[in-house]
Structure formats: C-alpha cells, structure tokens
CSV table of C-alpha atoms and ligand atoms in Angstrom, one decimal:
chain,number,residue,atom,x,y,z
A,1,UNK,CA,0.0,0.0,0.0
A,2,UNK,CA,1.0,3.7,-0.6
A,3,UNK,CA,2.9,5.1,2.5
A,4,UNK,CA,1.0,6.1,5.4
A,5,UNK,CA,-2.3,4.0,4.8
A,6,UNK,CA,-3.4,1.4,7.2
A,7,UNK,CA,-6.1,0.2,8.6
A,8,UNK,CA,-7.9,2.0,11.3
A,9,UNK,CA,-8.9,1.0,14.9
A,10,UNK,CA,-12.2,0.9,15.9
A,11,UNK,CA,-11.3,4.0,18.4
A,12,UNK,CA,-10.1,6.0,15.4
A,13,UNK,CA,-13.7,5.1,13.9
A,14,UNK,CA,-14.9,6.2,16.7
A,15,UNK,CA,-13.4,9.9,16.7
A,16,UNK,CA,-13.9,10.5,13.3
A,17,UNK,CA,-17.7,9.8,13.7
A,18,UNK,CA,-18.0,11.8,16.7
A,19,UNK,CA,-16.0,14.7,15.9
A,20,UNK,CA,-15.1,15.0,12.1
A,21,UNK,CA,-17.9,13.6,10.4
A,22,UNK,CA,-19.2,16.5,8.3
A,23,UNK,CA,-22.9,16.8,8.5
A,24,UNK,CA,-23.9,19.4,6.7
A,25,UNK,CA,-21.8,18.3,4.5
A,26,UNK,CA,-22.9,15.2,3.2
A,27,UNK,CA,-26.2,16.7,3.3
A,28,UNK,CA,-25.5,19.2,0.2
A,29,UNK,CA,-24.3,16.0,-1.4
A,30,UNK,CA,-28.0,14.6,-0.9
A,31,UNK,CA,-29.9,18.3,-1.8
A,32,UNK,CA,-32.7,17.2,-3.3
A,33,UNK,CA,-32.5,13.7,-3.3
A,34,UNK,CA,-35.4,11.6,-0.8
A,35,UNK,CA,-35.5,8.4,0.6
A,36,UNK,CA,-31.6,7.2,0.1
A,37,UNK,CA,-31.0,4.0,2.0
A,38,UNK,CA,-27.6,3.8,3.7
A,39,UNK,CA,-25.8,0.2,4.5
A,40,UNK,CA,-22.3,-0.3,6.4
A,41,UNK,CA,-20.1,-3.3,6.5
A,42,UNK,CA,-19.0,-3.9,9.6
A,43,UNK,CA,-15.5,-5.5,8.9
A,44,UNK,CA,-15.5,-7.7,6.1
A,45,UNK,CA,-11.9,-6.5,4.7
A,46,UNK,CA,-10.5,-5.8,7.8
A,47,UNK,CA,-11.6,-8.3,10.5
A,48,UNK,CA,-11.8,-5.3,13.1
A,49,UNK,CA,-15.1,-5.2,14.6
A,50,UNK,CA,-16.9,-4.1,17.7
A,51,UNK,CA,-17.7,-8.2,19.4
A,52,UNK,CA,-21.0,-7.6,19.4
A,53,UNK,CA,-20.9,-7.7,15.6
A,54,UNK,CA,-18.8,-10.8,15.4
A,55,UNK,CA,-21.1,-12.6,13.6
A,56,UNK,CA,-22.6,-10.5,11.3
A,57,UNK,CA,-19.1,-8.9,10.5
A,58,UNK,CA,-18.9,-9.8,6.3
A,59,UNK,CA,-22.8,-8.7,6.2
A,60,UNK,CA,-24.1,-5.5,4.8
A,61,UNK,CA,-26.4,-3.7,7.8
A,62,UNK,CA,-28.6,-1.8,5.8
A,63,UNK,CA,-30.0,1.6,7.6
A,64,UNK,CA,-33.6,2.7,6.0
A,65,UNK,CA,-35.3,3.5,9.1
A,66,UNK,CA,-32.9,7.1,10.5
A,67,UNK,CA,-35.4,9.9,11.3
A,68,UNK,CA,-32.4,12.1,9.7
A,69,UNK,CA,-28.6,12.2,9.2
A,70,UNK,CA,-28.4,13.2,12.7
A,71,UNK,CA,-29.5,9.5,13.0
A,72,UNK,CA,-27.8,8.3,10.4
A,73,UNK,CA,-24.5,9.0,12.6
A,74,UNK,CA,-26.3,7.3,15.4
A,75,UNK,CA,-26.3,3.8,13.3
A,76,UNK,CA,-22.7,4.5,12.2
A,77,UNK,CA,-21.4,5.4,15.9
A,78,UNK,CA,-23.7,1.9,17.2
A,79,UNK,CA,-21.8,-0.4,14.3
A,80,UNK,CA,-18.5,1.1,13.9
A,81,UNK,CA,-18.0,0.1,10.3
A,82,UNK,CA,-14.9,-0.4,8.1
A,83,UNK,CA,-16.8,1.3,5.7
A,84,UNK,CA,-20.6,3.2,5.0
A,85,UNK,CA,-22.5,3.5,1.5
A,86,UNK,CA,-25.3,4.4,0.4
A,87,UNK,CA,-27.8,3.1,-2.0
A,88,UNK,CA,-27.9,5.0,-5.9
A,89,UNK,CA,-31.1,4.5,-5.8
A,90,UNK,CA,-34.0,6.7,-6.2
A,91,UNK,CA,-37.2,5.3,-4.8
A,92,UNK,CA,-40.5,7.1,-4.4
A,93,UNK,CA,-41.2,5.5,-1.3
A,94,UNK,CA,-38.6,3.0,0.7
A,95,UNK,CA,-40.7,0.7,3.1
A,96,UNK,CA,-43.1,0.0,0.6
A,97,UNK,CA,-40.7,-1.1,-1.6
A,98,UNK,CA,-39.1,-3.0,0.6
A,99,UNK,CA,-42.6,-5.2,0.7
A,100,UNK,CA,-42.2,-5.2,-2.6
A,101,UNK,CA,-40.9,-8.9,-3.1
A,102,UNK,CA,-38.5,-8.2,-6.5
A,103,UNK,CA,-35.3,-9.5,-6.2
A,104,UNK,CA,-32.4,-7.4,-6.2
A,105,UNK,CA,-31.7,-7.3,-9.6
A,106,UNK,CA,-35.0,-6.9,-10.7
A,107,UNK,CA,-35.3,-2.9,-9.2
A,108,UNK,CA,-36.5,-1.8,-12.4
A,109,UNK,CA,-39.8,-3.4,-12.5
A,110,UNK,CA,-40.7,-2.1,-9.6
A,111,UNK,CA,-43.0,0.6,-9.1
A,112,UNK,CA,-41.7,2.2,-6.1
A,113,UNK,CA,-38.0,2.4,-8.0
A,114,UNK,CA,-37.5,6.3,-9.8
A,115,UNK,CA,-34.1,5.4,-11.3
A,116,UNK,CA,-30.4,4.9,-10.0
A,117,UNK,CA,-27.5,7.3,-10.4
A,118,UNK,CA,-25.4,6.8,-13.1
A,119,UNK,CA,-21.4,5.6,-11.5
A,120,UNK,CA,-18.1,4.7,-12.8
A,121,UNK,CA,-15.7,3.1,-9.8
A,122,UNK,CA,-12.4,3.4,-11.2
A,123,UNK,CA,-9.9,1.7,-9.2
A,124,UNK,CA,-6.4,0.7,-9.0
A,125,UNK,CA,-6.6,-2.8,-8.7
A,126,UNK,CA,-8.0,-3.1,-12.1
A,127,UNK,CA,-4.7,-1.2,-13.8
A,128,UNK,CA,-2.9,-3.7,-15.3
A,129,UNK,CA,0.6,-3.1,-13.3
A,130,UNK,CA,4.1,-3.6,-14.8
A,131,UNK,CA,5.4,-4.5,-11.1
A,132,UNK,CA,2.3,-6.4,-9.7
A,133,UNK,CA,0.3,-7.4,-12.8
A,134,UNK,CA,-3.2,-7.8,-13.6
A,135,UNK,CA,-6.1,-8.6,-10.8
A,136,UNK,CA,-5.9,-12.3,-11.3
A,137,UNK,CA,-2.2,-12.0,-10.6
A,138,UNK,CA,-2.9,-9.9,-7.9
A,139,UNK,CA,-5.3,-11.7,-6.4
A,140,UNK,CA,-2.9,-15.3,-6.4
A,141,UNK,CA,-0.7,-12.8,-4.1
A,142,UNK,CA,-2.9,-11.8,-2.1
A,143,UNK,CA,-2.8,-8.2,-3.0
A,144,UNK,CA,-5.9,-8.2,-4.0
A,145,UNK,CA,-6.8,-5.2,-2.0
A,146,UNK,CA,-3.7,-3.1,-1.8
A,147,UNK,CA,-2.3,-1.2,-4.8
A,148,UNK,CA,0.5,1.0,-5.7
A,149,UNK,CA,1.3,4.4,-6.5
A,150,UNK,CA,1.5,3.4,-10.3
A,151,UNK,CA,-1.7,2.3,-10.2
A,152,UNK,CA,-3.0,5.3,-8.3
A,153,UNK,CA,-2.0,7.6,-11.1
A,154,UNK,CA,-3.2,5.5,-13.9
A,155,UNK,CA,-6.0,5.8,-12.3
A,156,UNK,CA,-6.3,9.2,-11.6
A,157,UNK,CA,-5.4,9.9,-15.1
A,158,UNK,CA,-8.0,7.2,-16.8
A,159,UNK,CA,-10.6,9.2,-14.5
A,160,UNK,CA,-10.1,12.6,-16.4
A,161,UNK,CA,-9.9,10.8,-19.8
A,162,UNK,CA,-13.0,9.0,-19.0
A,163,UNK,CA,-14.6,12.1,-18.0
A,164,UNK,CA,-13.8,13.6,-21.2
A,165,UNK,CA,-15.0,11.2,-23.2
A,166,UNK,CA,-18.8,11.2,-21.2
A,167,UNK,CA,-19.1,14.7,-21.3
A,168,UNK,CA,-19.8,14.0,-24.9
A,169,UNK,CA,-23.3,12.7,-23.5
A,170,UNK,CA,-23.7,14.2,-20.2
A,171,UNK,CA,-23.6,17.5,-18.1
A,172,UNK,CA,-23.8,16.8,-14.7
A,173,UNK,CA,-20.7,15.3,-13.1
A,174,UNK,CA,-19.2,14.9,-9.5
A,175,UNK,CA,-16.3,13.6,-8.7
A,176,UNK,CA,-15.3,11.5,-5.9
A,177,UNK,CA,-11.4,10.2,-4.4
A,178,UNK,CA,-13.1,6.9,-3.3
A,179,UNK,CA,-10.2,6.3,-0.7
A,180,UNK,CA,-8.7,3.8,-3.3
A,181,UNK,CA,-9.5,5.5,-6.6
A,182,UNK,CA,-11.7,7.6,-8.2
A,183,UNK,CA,-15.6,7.5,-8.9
A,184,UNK,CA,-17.5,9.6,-11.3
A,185,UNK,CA,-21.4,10.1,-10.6
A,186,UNK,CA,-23.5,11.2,-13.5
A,187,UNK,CA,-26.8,12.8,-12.4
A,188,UNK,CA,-28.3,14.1,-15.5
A,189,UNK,CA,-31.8,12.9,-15.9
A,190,UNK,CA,-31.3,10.6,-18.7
A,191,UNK,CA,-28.6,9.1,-17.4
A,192,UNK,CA,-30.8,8.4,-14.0
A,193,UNK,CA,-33.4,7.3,-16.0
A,194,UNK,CA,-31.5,5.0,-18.1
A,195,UNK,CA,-32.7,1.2,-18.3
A,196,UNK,CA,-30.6,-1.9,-17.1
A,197,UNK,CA,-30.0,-3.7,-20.8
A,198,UNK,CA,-28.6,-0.3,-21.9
A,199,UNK,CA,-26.4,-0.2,-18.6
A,200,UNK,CA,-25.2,-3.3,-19.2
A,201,UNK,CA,-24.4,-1.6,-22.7
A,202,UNK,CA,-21.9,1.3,-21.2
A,203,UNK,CA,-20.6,-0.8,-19.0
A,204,UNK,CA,-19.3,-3.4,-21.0
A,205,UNK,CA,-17.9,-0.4,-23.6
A,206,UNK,CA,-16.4,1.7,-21.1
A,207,UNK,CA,-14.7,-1.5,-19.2
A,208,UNK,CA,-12.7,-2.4,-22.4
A,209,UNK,CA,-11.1,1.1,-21.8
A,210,UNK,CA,-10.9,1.8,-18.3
A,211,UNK,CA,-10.4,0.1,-15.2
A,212,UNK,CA,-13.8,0.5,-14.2
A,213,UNK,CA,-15.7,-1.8,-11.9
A,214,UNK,CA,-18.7,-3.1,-14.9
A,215,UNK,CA,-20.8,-3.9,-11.7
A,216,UNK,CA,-21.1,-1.0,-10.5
A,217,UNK,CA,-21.7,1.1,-14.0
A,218,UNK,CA,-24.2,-1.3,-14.8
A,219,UNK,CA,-26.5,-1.1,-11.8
A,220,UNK,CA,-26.0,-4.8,-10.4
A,221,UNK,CA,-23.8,-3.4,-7.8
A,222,UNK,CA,-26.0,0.0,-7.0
A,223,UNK,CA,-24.2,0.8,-3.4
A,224,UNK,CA,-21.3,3.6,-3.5
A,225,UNK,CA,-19.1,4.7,-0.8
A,226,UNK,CA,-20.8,7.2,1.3
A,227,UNK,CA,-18.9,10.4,0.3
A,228,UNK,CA,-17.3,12.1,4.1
A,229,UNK,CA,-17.4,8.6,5.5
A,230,UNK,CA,-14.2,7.1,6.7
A,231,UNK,CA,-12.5,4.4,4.6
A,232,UNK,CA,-11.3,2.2,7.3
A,233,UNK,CA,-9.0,0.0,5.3
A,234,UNK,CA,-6.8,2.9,4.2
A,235,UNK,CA,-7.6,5.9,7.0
A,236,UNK,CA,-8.8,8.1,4.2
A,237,UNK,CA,-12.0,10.0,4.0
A,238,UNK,CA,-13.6,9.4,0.6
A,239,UNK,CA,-14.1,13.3,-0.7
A,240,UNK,CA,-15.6,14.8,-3.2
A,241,UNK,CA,-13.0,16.9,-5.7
A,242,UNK,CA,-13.4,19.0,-8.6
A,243,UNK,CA,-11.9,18.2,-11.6
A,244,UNK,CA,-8.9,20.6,-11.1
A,245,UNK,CA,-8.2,19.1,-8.0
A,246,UNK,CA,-8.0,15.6,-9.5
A,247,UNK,CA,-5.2,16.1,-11.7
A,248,UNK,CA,-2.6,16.7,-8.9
A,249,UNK,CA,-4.3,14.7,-6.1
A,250,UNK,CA,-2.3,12.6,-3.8
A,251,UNK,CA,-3.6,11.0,-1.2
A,252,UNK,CA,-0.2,10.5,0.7
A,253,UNK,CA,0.1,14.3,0.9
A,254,UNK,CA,-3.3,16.1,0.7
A,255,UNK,CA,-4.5,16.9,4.5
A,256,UNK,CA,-8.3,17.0,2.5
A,257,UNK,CA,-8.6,13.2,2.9
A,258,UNK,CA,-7.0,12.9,6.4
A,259,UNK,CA,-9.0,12.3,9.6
A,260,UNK,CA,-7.2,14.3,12.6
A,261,UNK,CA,-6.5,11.2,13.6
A,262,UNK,CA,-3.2,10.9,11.6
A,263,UNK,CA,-2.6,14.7,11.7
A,264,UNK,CA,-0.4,14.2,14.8
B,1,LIG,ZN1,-39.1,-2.5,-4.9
B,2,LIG,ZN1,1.4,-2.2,-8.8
C-alpha cells in the first residue's frame, strides 16, 4: 500500500464519527434527493469489529429506518464500520418497496423504483501493473486489495480521460477520491433514468477502456461509498473533488482526505 495508509482501529472510527464527520456536508451532497438508503459493512476486509458484531461482520447492515442524518451517525457510531454506503437508488417511497418482493436485480420493474444514479468506480486494482500485474495475478498474491502508486496515477489519469470522453453525453458530473480510486457520478436525468440492458451496454464499452468496476456502472452493484465517510482500510475520507483538483491529487500528501486522527 501507498505510505502512510493502514487500517484503522475501531477507536479511530470512533473519533472521526463523533468529531469530524461533516454533517452538513454530506447533506448538500444529498440536496434534493429523498428516501436514500444507507448500509455499512461492519468488517468484512479488515476483521476489526466491535464483538457484538462478530457474527454478522462480512454482512451489509442496511439503515432505511434514520429519522435524519443526525440519525444516520447514530447507526454508524452503534456499528462502527470499516466502511458506509449508500444506495444509488431513487425510490419514491422505501418501506413499501421493501414489501415489494422483486429480487435485487429486478429494481426496475418495480414501481416504487425512480431510477439509479449513473457511476463509474475506477480503481487501481484493475490497472494492469508492470510491477504487480493484472487482478488475477494480484489476487494469487494476495494483494488483491492493496495497490501501488502506479496504479494510483493510472487511475487518476483514466478518471479525467474517461470524463472527457462522457461529457460527450452528459452534463452533470461529481467527482469523488473513493479512498482507493476515483468515482464519477452522473446525475443528469437521462442518465438516471436510463434502463438496465442499456447499462449493461456502457458498462461493458467503457470497461474495455478503463479500469472500471462493470458492476457498479451497470446497476448490479447499486451501493457507493458514502462520500465524508471514513474508509477504514486505508484511514482516508472518501471526498468529493473538482476536476482541477484531480489532476494533482495525492492522497499520501493532501491533509483533504486525512481524519485528525493521523494529523499528529
Ligand atoms: Zn421495490
Ligand atoms: Zn502495482
């Protein structure tokens, strides 16, 4: 792993929850969106948990019941997590969707479902590396998880390209340093709206290109990393960055991403 990231302890989870954790923050990032779910894994990567989560430490708690983010932090504070996300999404109305009975998959036949935000996870394990090779090599290590400063910067460089190449079709971008790499949110309308065969569509082109995750682009996966959460595996807050920012951004050196934790 880059210098300087590690895991963090469950304390360190602790403080940044109860001091750091920007509010108001991630509540811009929601303006104007209703009825997000939120889920948290408790310490599937890491194998740090609280012990009264032992058992359910690989599962993904999901959090649809918070009066407000206010509560929302309440949840987070109770579990601890290695790492919070949040569902893309949109539903008119969440509980009676979850009565709904549709699998997983099958979101967009369901009448409570509005759409899903439109994402590109571009991360470093999927750079093919001249030091560490490609996933599958990677994986047969054990490295799996951890990545390299090459692959950091191919990364951050496939995110601008990438960009460029989308804002062919689309307007409305945000940007995100996901902790580990980068992630690009559309949220024009028409990409929001757009249906899962024609997902499955951009996926599959844009993965031939980048080192995009195809499951997350094409809806299967639809949970992202909550932007201002902690990402426990690394002790790096996933932030949101403008494009200017990207193109220099390190995330051994810039203080944005660091919990006071490490600013000792
Ligand atoms: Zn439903
Ligand atoms: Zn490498």
């Amino acid at each position: 792993m880059p210098k300087g990231m590690r895991y963090s302890t469950l304390e360190e989870r602790r403080e940044y929850y109860e001091k750091e954790f920007p509010l108001k923050k991630v509540a811009e990032w929601f303006e104007g969106r209703e009825n997000t779910v939120f889920t948290m894994i408790p310490g599937r990567h890491t194998g740090i948990v609280l012990p009264e989560y032992k058992d359910i430490i690989n599962n993904t708690v999901v959090v649809d019941d918070y009066e407000d983010l206010e509560g929302l932090r309440e949840y987070i504070i109770q579990y601890l997590p290695e790492g919070v996300y949040y569902d893309r999404n949109l539903y008119s109305d969440i509980e009676a969707c979850s009565k709904c009975g549709m699998e997983p998959g099958d979101c967009w036949n369901c009448k409570y479902f509005l759409g899903q935000e439109l994402a590109f996870d571009l991360d470093p394990e999927n750079v093919v590396c001249p030091y560490h090779g490609n996933i599958e090599k990677k994986m047969e290590k054990h490295q799996g998880l951890s990545f390299c400063m090459y692959e950091f910067k191919t990364v951050r460089r496939k995110t601008l390209e990438l960009h460029e190449e989308l804002s062919r079709e689309y307007t409305e971008f945000r940007f995100v340093y996901s902790g580990r790499g980068f992630h690009i949110h559309v949220l024009d309308r028409e990409a929001i709206k757009t249906g899962k065969k024609e997902r499955e569509k951009i996926a599959e082109k844009w993965a031939k290109k980048y080192p995009i995750d195809p499951w997350v682009t094409s809806g299967e996966m639809r949970l992202i990393r909550l932007p201002y959460s902690l990402h426990a595996m690394v002790s790096r807050i996933c932030v949101p960055l403008n494009l200017e920012k990207i193109k220099s951004f390190d995330p051994r050196k810039d203080r944005k991403c660091f919990p006071s934790f490490l600013k000792v």
